[in-house]
XYZ file of C-alpha atoms in Angstrom:
572
model
C -21.853 -78.504 107.414
C -22.146 -75.717 109.980
C -18.204 -75.471 109.477
C -18.387 -74.783 105.859
C -21.469 -72.451 106.593
C -19.233 -70.496 109.116
C -16.240 -70.510 106.375
C -18.841 -69.203 103.715
C -20.187 -66.597 105.653
C -16.648 -65.328 107.050
C -15.498 -65.298 102.918
C -18.328 -63.032 101.762
C -17.849 -60.598 104.620
C -14.176 -60.348 103.747
C -15.351 -59.985 100.275
C -17.694 -57.273 101.173
C -15.264 -55.019 103.371
C -12.780 -55.429 100.304
C -15.412 -54.174 97.661
C -16.495 -51.163 99.932
C -12.726 -50.373 100.888
C -12.198 -50.341 96.822
C -15.247 -47.981 95.889
C -14.324 -45.777 98.536
C -10.730 -45.488 97.344
C -12.388 -44.659 93.591
C -14.744 -42.523 95.072
C -12.093 -40.637 97.076
C -9.756 -40.338 94.080
C -12.455 -39.072 91.896
C -13.139 -36.511 94.323
C -9.829 -35.161 95.144
C -9.198 -34.995 91.315
C -9.557 -31.349 90.398
C -11.804 -30.315 87.694
C -9.015 -29.268 85.422
C -5.376 -30.129 86.375
C -4.629 -26.462 87.031
C -7.128 -25.259 89.616
C -5.085 -25.741 92.634
C -2.403 -22.862 93.321
C 0.934 -24.059 94.641
C 1.181 -22.755 98.250
C 4.417 -21.362 99.373
C 6.735 -20.623 96.614
C 10.371 -19.279 96.210
C 10.121 -17.061 99.189
C 11.345 -19.517 101.445
C 14.374 -20.290 99.314
C 15.319 -16.670 99.215
C 18.706 -15.482 100.906
C 17.580 -13.194 103.789
C 18.124 -9.658 103.399
C 21.633 -8.426 104.817
C 20.130 -5.430 106.802
C 18.059 -7.864 108.099
C 20.977 -10.258 108.907
C 22.659 -7.251 110.369
C 19.475 -6.433 112.711
C 19.433 -9.525 114.039
C 23.009 -9.888 115.016
C 22.185 -8.067 118.469
C 19.436 -10.099 119.201
C 21.060 -13.592 118.965
C 24.089 -11.987 120.808
C 23.415 -13.909 124.019
C 20.977 -16.725 122.522
C 23.080 -18.189 119.942
C 26.584 -17.235 120.705
C 27.016 -16.518 124.361
C 30.541 -16.166 124.297
C 30.549 -13.472 122.136
C 29.511 -10.893 124.712
C 32.746 -12.077 127.079
C 35.047 -11.434 123.926
C 33.785 -7.662 124.001
C 34.161 -7.437 127.780
C 30.520 -7.623 128.886
C 28.504 -10.100 130.716
C 26.322 -12.687 129.573
C 23.714 -11.153 132.176
C 24.048 -7.771 130.755
C 23.803 -8.681 127.059
C 20.184 -7.665 127.316
C 21.022 -4.370 128.050
C 23.277 -4.122 124.773
C 20.367 -5.097 122.787
C 18.152 -2.642 124.379
C 20.348 0.266 123.388
C 20.680 -1.146 120.157
C 16.942 -1.084 119.713
C 16.831 2.498 121.131
C 19.267 3.292 118.647
C 17.492 1.806 115.819
C 13.810 3.456 117.177
C 15.493 7.068 117.180
C 17.368 7.207 114.279
C 16.115 9.916 112.077
C 16.107 9.413 108.108
C 18.811 11.629 106.137
C 16.130 12.164 103.385
C 12.433 12.186 103.380
C 10.343 11.690 100.521
C 7.626 15.008 100.477
C 4.529 12.392 100.355
C 5.940 10.033 103.082
C 4.177 9.562 106.550
C 7.180 11.182 108.671
C 6.871 14.514 106.714
C 3.155 15.048 106.901
C 2.724 14.156 110.470
C 5.333 16.570 110.910
C 3.514 19.048 109.051
C 0.149 18.004 111.220
C 2.380 19.487 114.197
C 3.180 22.422 112.356
C -0.187 23.566 111.371
C -1.196 22.963 114.807
C 1.186 25.224 116.270
C 0.491 27.705 113.311
C -3.264 27.413 113.995
C -2.417 28.382 117.821
C -0.668 31.277 116.707
C -3.107 32.623 114.290
C -6.133 32.471 117.195
C -4.003 32.976 120.088
C -2.130 36.441 118.794
C -4.730 38.551 117.911
C -6.990 37.574 121.052
C -4.377 38.212 123.366
C -3.557 41.561 121.919
C -7.261 43.048 121.927
C -8.952 40.622 124.679
C -6.098 41.287 127.222
C -7.856 40.430 130.190
C -7.248 36.928 129.251
C -3.605 37.854 130.015
C -2.501 38.437 133.267
C 0.536 37.878 135.688
C -0.663 35.078 137.225
C -0.983 33.030 133.569
C 1.722 34.989 132.297
C 4.184 32.072 132.750
C 1.758 29.507 130.489
C 1.323 31.757 127.727
C 5.014 32.127 127.478
C 5.808 28.398 127.585
C 2.993 27.677 124.981
C 4.827 30.327 123.096
C 8.270 29.481 122.847
C 7.277 25.656 122.486
C 5.711 27.134 119.481
C 8.571 28.799 118.332
C 10.552 25.694 119.021
C 8.699 23.744 116.720
C 9.400 26.822 113.982
C 12.938 26.000 114.590
C 12.897 22.078 114.298
C 10.681 22.663 111.149
C 13.461 24.935 109.603
C 16.729 22.967 111.078
C 15.729 19.643 110.824
C 12.662 18.903 108.439
C 12.196 21.400 105.879
C 16.207 20.585 104.835
C 15.779 16.948 104.410
C 13.248 16.828 102.082
C 13.758 15.325 98.469
C 13.269 17.381 95.460
C 13.212 16.929 91.939
C 15.741 17.831 89.237
C 15.550 17.007 85.831
C 13.281 13.733 86.494
C 15.749 12.535 89.542
C 14.674 12.661 92.950
C 17.711 13.958 94.989
C 18.694 12.462 98.400
C 21.870 14.307 99.043
C 22.074 16.296 102.416
C 24.483 18.684 100.978
C 22.131 18.975 97.632
C 18.852 19.231 99.816
C 20.345 21.860 102.118
C 21.475 23.900 99.256
C 18.358 23.689 97.299
C 15.947 24.670 100.242
C 17.994 27.430 101.251
C 17.471 29.270 97.933
C 13.718 28.779 97.591
C 11.466 31.595 98.970
C 10.019 29.692 101.560
C 13.400 29.591 103.392
C 13.183 33.320 103.713
C 9.382 33.347 104.793
C 10.586 30.867 107.468
C 13.760 33.072 108.749
C 10.773 35.908 108.423
C 8.421 33.973 110.556
C 11.115 33.584 113.544
C 12.203 37.583 113.872
C 12.991 37.957 117.434
C 10.890 40.971 118.030
C 9.876 38.929 121.475
C 12.955 40.701 122.691
C 10.937 43.855 122.809
C 9.236 42.658 125.723
C 12.033 43.784 127.952
C 11.283 47.254 126.797
C 7.339 47.498 126.153
C 5.980 44.404 128.353
C 4.528 41.118 127.201
C 2.398 42.262 124.159
C 1.473 39.539 121.954
C 1.349 41.770 118.829
C 5.297 41.330 118.431
C 4.589 37.962 117.645
C 2.623 38.981 114.452
C 5.413 37.801 112.241
C 4.686 34.041 113.253
C 1.955 34.476 111.127
C 4.201 34.756 107.937
C 4.510 30.844 107.904
C 0.817 30.299 106.179
C 2.772 28.767 103.227
C 3.243 25.509 106.045
C -0.693 25.308 106.602
C -1.177 25.450 102.748
C 1.385 22.567 102.005
C 0.091 20.260 104.821
C -3.575 20.410 103.142
C -1.961 20.144 99.695
C 0.269 16.923 100.861
C -2.864 15.535 102.805
C -5.168 15.989 99.801
C -2.784 14.187 97.464
C -2.112 11.074 99.552
C -5.671 10.852 100.638
C -8.225 8.081 98.392
C -11.081 10.234 99.336
C -9.868 13.832 100.433
C -13.436 15.204 100.785
C -13.618 15.977 104.368
C -10.204 17.547 104.714
C -11.427 19.973 102.123
C -14.426 20.773 104.090
C -12.455 21.159 107.400
C -10.144 23.108 105.869
C -12.964 25.439 104.628
C -14.628 25.440 107.699
C -10.775 26.899 109.140
C -11.184 29.361 107.076
C -14.700 30.706 108.157
C -13.945 30.464 111.908
C -10.659 32.270 111.495
C -12.436 35.163 109.843
C -15.250 35.688 111.955
C -12.485 35.186 114.913
C -10.671 38.425 113.331
C -14.035 40.343 113.133
C -14.652 39.500 116.548
C -11.612 40.811 117.716
C -11.921 43.892 115.727
C -15.366 44.369 116.927
C -14.165 44.060 120.600
C -11.030 46.558 119.495
C -13.436 49.123 118.540
C -15.745 48.920 121.116
C -12.922 49.681 123.615
C -11.985 52.860 121.663
C -15.074 53.783 121.328
C -16.038 53.082 125.192
C -17.414 49.629 126.516
C -21.243 50.153 127.049
C -21.183 53.778 125.453
C -24.116 53.226 123.465
C -26.153 50.141 122.160
C -24.138 49.294 119.303
C -20.877 48.876 121.116
C -19.989 45.545 123.338
C -22.131 46.251 126.903
C -19.450 44.876 129.178
C -21.996 42.087 130.165
C -21.258 38.133 130.272
C -18.109 36.603 128.901
C -16.682 39.301 126.301
C -15.162 36.565 123.746
C -18.695 34.720 123.203
C -20.782 37.753 123.122
C -18.495 39.329 120.620
C -17.896 36.241 118.463
C -21.991 35.700 118.538
C -22.335 39.550 117.071
C -19.252 38.767 114.830
C -21.221 35.561 113.283
C -24.527 37.283 113.062
C -22.911 40.291 110.996
C -20.934 38.094 109.108
C -23.702 35.995 107.564
C -26.373 38.660 107.707
C -28.584 36.742 109.379
C -30.513 38.115 112.754
C -31.025 41.570 114.171
C -27.735 43.786 115.439
C -28.297 46.754 117.358
C -28.039 49.733 114.749
C -25.140 51.792 114.579
C -24.669 55.616 115.668
C -21.768 56.965 114.609
C -20.317 57.200 111.047
C -17.109 54.807 112.400
C -19.495 52.213 113.343
C -21.353 52.435 109.979
C -17.970 52.091 108.333
C -16.958 48.813 110.405
C -20.654 47.671 109.924
C -20.355 48.015 105.975
C -16.927 46.495 105.505
C -17.750 43.478 107.867
C -21.216 43.032 105.500
C -19.102 43.464 102.595
C -16.437 40.855 103.916
C -19.306 38.375 104.884
C -21.116 38.599 101.481
C -17.629 38.025 99.798
C -15.884 35.543 101.723
C -19.489 33.344 102.303
C -20.021 32.909 98.805
C -17.020 31.914 98.052
C -17.220 29.264 100.734
C -20.310 28.335 99.931
C -19.285 27.360 96.756
C -16.185 25.599 97.606
C -18.499 23.447 99.710
C -21.297 23.057 96.980
C -18.102 21.832 94.743
C -16.843 19.399 97.564
C -19.756 17.961 97.608
C -20.595 18.039 93.730
C -16.974 15.987 93.736
C -17.478 13.534 96.689
C -20.839 12.745 94.919
C -19.950 12.846 91.149
C -19.638 9.071 90.499
C -22.927 8.130 92.806
C -25.144 10.225 90.832
C -23.632 8.793 87.762
C -24.411 5.641 88.682
C -27.958 6.516 89.914
C -28.313 7.715 86.405
C -27.361 4.845 84.576
C -29.308 2.540 86.745
C -32.615 4.653 86.205
C -31.987 4.299 83.050
C -31.547 0.719 82.545
C -34.423 0.383 84.986
C -36.585 2.269 82.422
C -35.560 0.557 79.207
C -36.357 -3.040 80.893
C -39.396 -2.152 81.830
C -40.509 -0.584 78.505
C -39.438 -4.059 76.958
C -41.790 -5.648 79.467
C -39.359 -7.867 80.839
C -40.113 -10.591 83.768
C -39.938 -8.803 87.080
C -37.347 -11.350 88.499
C -35.013 -10.659 85.488
C -35.204 -6.587 86.423
C -34.682 -7.570 89.950
C -31.264 -9.661 89.020
C -30.641 -6.320 86.932
C -30.931 -4.093 89.997
C -29.185 -6.637 92.231
C -26.099 -6.590 89.951
C -25.925 -2.460 89.929
C -26.216 -2.619 94.043
C -23.689 -5.154 94.452
C -21.470 -3.623 92.016
C -21.831 -0.343 93.490
C -21.563 -1.184 97.146
C -17.719 -2.863 96.242
C -16.302 -1.176 93.491
C -17.728 2.262 93.738
C -18.014 2.399 90.187
C -19.529 0.409 87.065
C -16.566 0.169 85.145
C -13.523 0.059 86.774
C -11.231 -0.746 83.614
C -12.407 2.750 82.696
C -10.807 4.148 85.560
C -7.624 3.696 84.395
C -7.663 4.593 80.988
C -6.584 8.054 81.229
C -2.891 5.885 82.881
C -0.052 5.383 80.560
C -0.192 2.058 79.168
C 3.455 1.029 81.199
C 1.331 2.147 84.495
C -1.569 0.124 83.595
C 0.864 -2.760 83.121
C 2.136 -2.381 86.683
C -1.193 -2.074 88.240
C -2.552 -5.494 86.202
C 1.091 -7.076 86.979
C 0.775 -5.966 90.846
C -2.911 -7.641 90.931
C -2.943 -10.984 88.617
C 0.875 -11.949 87.834
C 1.127 -14.344 90.995
C -2.114 -15.782 89.769
C -1.622 -15.978 86.096
C 1.730 -17.101 86.407
C 0.860 -20.321 88.388
C -1.502 -21.380 85.906
C -0.154 -24.703 84.522
C -1.132 -23.834 80.958
C 1.232 -20.925 81.170
C 4.160 -22.464 83.553
C 7.434 -21.792 81.501
C 6.193 -19.478 78.953
C 8.076 -16.119 78.428
C 7.498 -13.394 81.296
C 6.840 -11.025 78.359
C 4.042 -12.720 77.887
C 2.528 -13.150 80.826
C 3.130 -8.898 80.925
C 0.825 -8.732 77.842
C -1.547 -11.209 78.805
C -2.532 -9.400 82.437
C -4.056 -6.485 80.728
C -6.418 -8.453 78.506
C -7.740 -9.919 81.893
C -11.471 -8.341 81.805
C -13.280 -8.332 85.477
C -16.634 -10.019 85.560
C -19.379 -10.327 88.502
C -22.037 -13.515 88.965
C -24.943 -13.451 91.209
C -25.530 -15.980 93.081
C -27.063 -18.949 91.124
C -25.573 -17.767 87.649
C -23.891 -19.958 85.338
C -20.411 -19.330 84.195
C -20.452 -22.380 81.610
C -22.562 -25.145 80.835
C -21.453 -28.699 79.670
C -21.370 -29.057 75.832
C -20.867 -25.570 75.169
C -17.806 -24.396 73.185
C -15.324 -22.734 75.512
C -14.037 -19.552 74.556
C -12.556 -18.403 77.889
C -10.513 -18.913 80.525
C -11.851 -17.943 84.026
C -9.638 -16.736 87.270
C -11.746 -16.792 90.518
C -10.690 -13.312 92.341
C -13.546 -13.365 95.355
C -16.107 -15.987 96.026
C -16.781 -19.452 95.396
C -17.870 -21.284 92.009
C -19.448 -25.000 92.430
C -18.225 -27.493 89.608
C -21.533 -29.708 88.856
C -22.076 -32.931 87.354
C -24.303 -36.343 87.536
C -27.284 -37.431 85.403
C -29.020 -34.152 86.492
C -26.102 -31.718 86.949
C -27.130 -31.231 90.540
C -23.828 -33.056 92.170
C -20.958 -30.960 93.202
C -18.308 -32.202 91.908
C -15.659 -29.579 93.592
C -15.884 -26.140 95.099
C -13.265 -23.599 93.670
C -12.090 -20.485 95.747
C -10.140 -17.417 95.435
C -7.301 -17.845 93.153
C -8.903 -21.072 91.538
C -8.405 -21.580 87.450
C -10.716 -23.081 85.151
C -11.203 -23.716 81.290
C -7.792 -22.545 80.286
C -7.702 -25.612 77.679
C -10.361 -23.906 75.391
C -8.188 -21.521 74.943
C -6.475 -23.344 72.590
C -8.266 -24.801 68.988
C -7.442 -28.429 69.800
C -9.584 -31.155 69.019
C -11.457 -32.631 71.884
C -10.488 -29.464 73.786
C -13.123 -27.019 72.916
C -16.152 -28.368 74.964
C -17.060 -27.675 78.296
C -16.840 -30.969 80.306
C -19.027 -29.723 83.568
C -21.382 -26.936 84.411
C -19.483 -24.216 86.389
C -22.320 -22.081 88.557
C -21.389 -19.265 91.256
C -22.382 -19.930 94.650
C -22.419 -16.433 95.794
C -21.880 -13.289 94.340
C -18.213 -14.064 92.523
C -15.880 -12.137 91.301
C -13.824 -13.634 88.344
C -11.326 -12.468 85.651
C -11.710 -13.672 82.157
C -9.197 -14.180 79.296
C -10.703 -14.851 75.803
C -9.117 -16.837 73.280
C -9.274 -13.724 70.989
C -7.230 -12.210 73.248
C -5.200 -14.503 73.714
C -4.509 -15.508 70.292
C -3.722 -11.787 69.309
C -1.240 -11.758 72.420
C 0.882 -14.811 71.319
C 1.029 -14.608 67.552
C 4.099 -12.354 68.983
C 5.900 -15.534 70.714
C 6.246 -18.620 68.321
C 8.038 -20.454 70.927
C 5.041 -20.097 73.582
C 2.833 -21.172 70.802
C 4.708 -24.203 70.583
C 5.123 -25.014 74.451
C 1.161 -24.149 75.043
C 0.554 -26.685 72.285
C 2.552 -29.294 73.996
C 0.851 -28.412 77.431
C -2.800 -28.371 76.197
C -2.666 -32.078 74.891
C -0.965 -33.153 77.998
C -3.777 -31.608 79.855
C -6.308 -33.199 77.832
C -4.849 -36.874 77.997
C -5.070 -36.029 81.695
C -8.623 -34.712 81.587
C -9.691 -37.758 79.419
C -7.724 -40.652 81.794
C -9.992 -38.951 84.799
C -13.066 -39.228 83.089
C -12.377 -42.974 82.566
C -11.928 -43.103 86.422
C -15.565 -41.890 86.334
C -17.781 -44.554 88.484
C -20.196 -46.198 86.788
C -23.655 -46.951 88.542
C -22.773 -50.596 88.879
C -19.353 -50.336 90.143
C -21.182 -48.110 92.887
C -23.532 -51.055 94.001
C -21.847 -53.722 96.118
C -25.142 -55.498 97.416
C -27.318 -55.221 94.164
C -30.911 -54.941 95.170
C -32.947 -58.641 94.565
C -34.917 -58.964 90.991
C -38.911 -58.542 90.873
C -40.683 -61.475 91.517
C -43.066 -62.180 88.308
C -46.378 -61.825 88.764
C -47.467 -64.784 87.542
C -44.896 -66.841 89.456
C -46.222 -64.921 92.781
C -49.971 -65.756 91.926
C -48.868 -69.483 91.853
C -47.207 -69.444 94.883
C -50.323 -67.968 96.427
């Protein structure tokens, strides 16, 4: 009997182990099964099967010369030990290679314009300074000044000979990148004549009159390059307001600098310290004169009263220039600030109007707080309340290209749209509408009639199930798709099969059934494909629902039934 009892216990233990294993497999199969058959995006793609670019193969030839084919260097008379030198020289050649044509908006060209702009500011600042404040140029530092001057001239020459003649231009809607045509076009422009005028070698007069900086005034003719740099930079930056302010401040400082030099030169003519109005010759000459010019141009503070007619004329011109120039500069800064804060002011106005309207409706405070939270989060992440409105002014073709670059990879991997015409996908990407869901918001509820398909752009959504809808069946992240079966009016496929709730702030793209029907009517073949795929997906969903576990299947060791109260009383 003890042997039979032991055998019985062993069989029951094996039965329990088998039952637990089978239950674990069923639960695992249910968890790994996606809520809809197309929620997972296939990783990788066709990139792995693409043939390498010929340029890449050519560039990798020198890197593989000794590692993959040690005999190749010997065939050309190079020892294998020195093959690294060949690779180094080849790498240097690729690094130092200069393009034969440059786009006007390219980083290389704009970076070079920055260098030229710095050199121009140096000339514009130093030439008047050394021409008037002669004490700053002495025999001891003359060599340094001349070295800086001729280095600036070298930059001017390189700009004309190397860079400006390689900038592409538009001709009848085509970018011209032929070197001979680009040079010929540049030589015909007025800027080329200005460039030549700015390089007039008046420095040769140094041999007769000495190193007088005023002979370098033609270098200031190159101001068009200064304007071009800020124009190019303004067009490529997403937020150019800081650059505009810097440009305005540079104009203001340069005008004060010119007034400083003019005041000091006038003081030298009148005589340093000859009266209270001129420079008294105490302290740093440039700093004292710059302070005087700033007070005069801005009309703040009290300056000494002029005593001579020439001094009155100088002050009158300085005040008029200050009033005109500073009014213009202040107006520019106001326009810059107004442009920079236009969207933010519009956002605040819309938010205030919405909050006032909700308050008049006496809505709950919690709902008003959620509306405020939506406004705040949308503005912080998008800097606009309607991102589609920003693209309305663009042509349809350009809007399509933007939408394709953003959505086509995800939309093409939706199982329902695979093998469909590419033209259909191009039309559908324009129909995707962005929607933001707050933490805890329901995207859709079980039993609802589905009229949209959702694509998760950012954030996570939870697929909820169970008797009370509090069991997390799956977590869908960026790139996941759900609800696509509801787009087609098929029996059994229009009702939502689960609750979907936003876990945090989630950005989704929505494609409605009406937009799909309006687009697909022009593609009859795609209609048949989508109908067949939708039926197949519905069958897969039905098979998946049959795999759901019942409470009896989950229980391996059932609880003992409760002893009847009457029997319990009799036993006592």
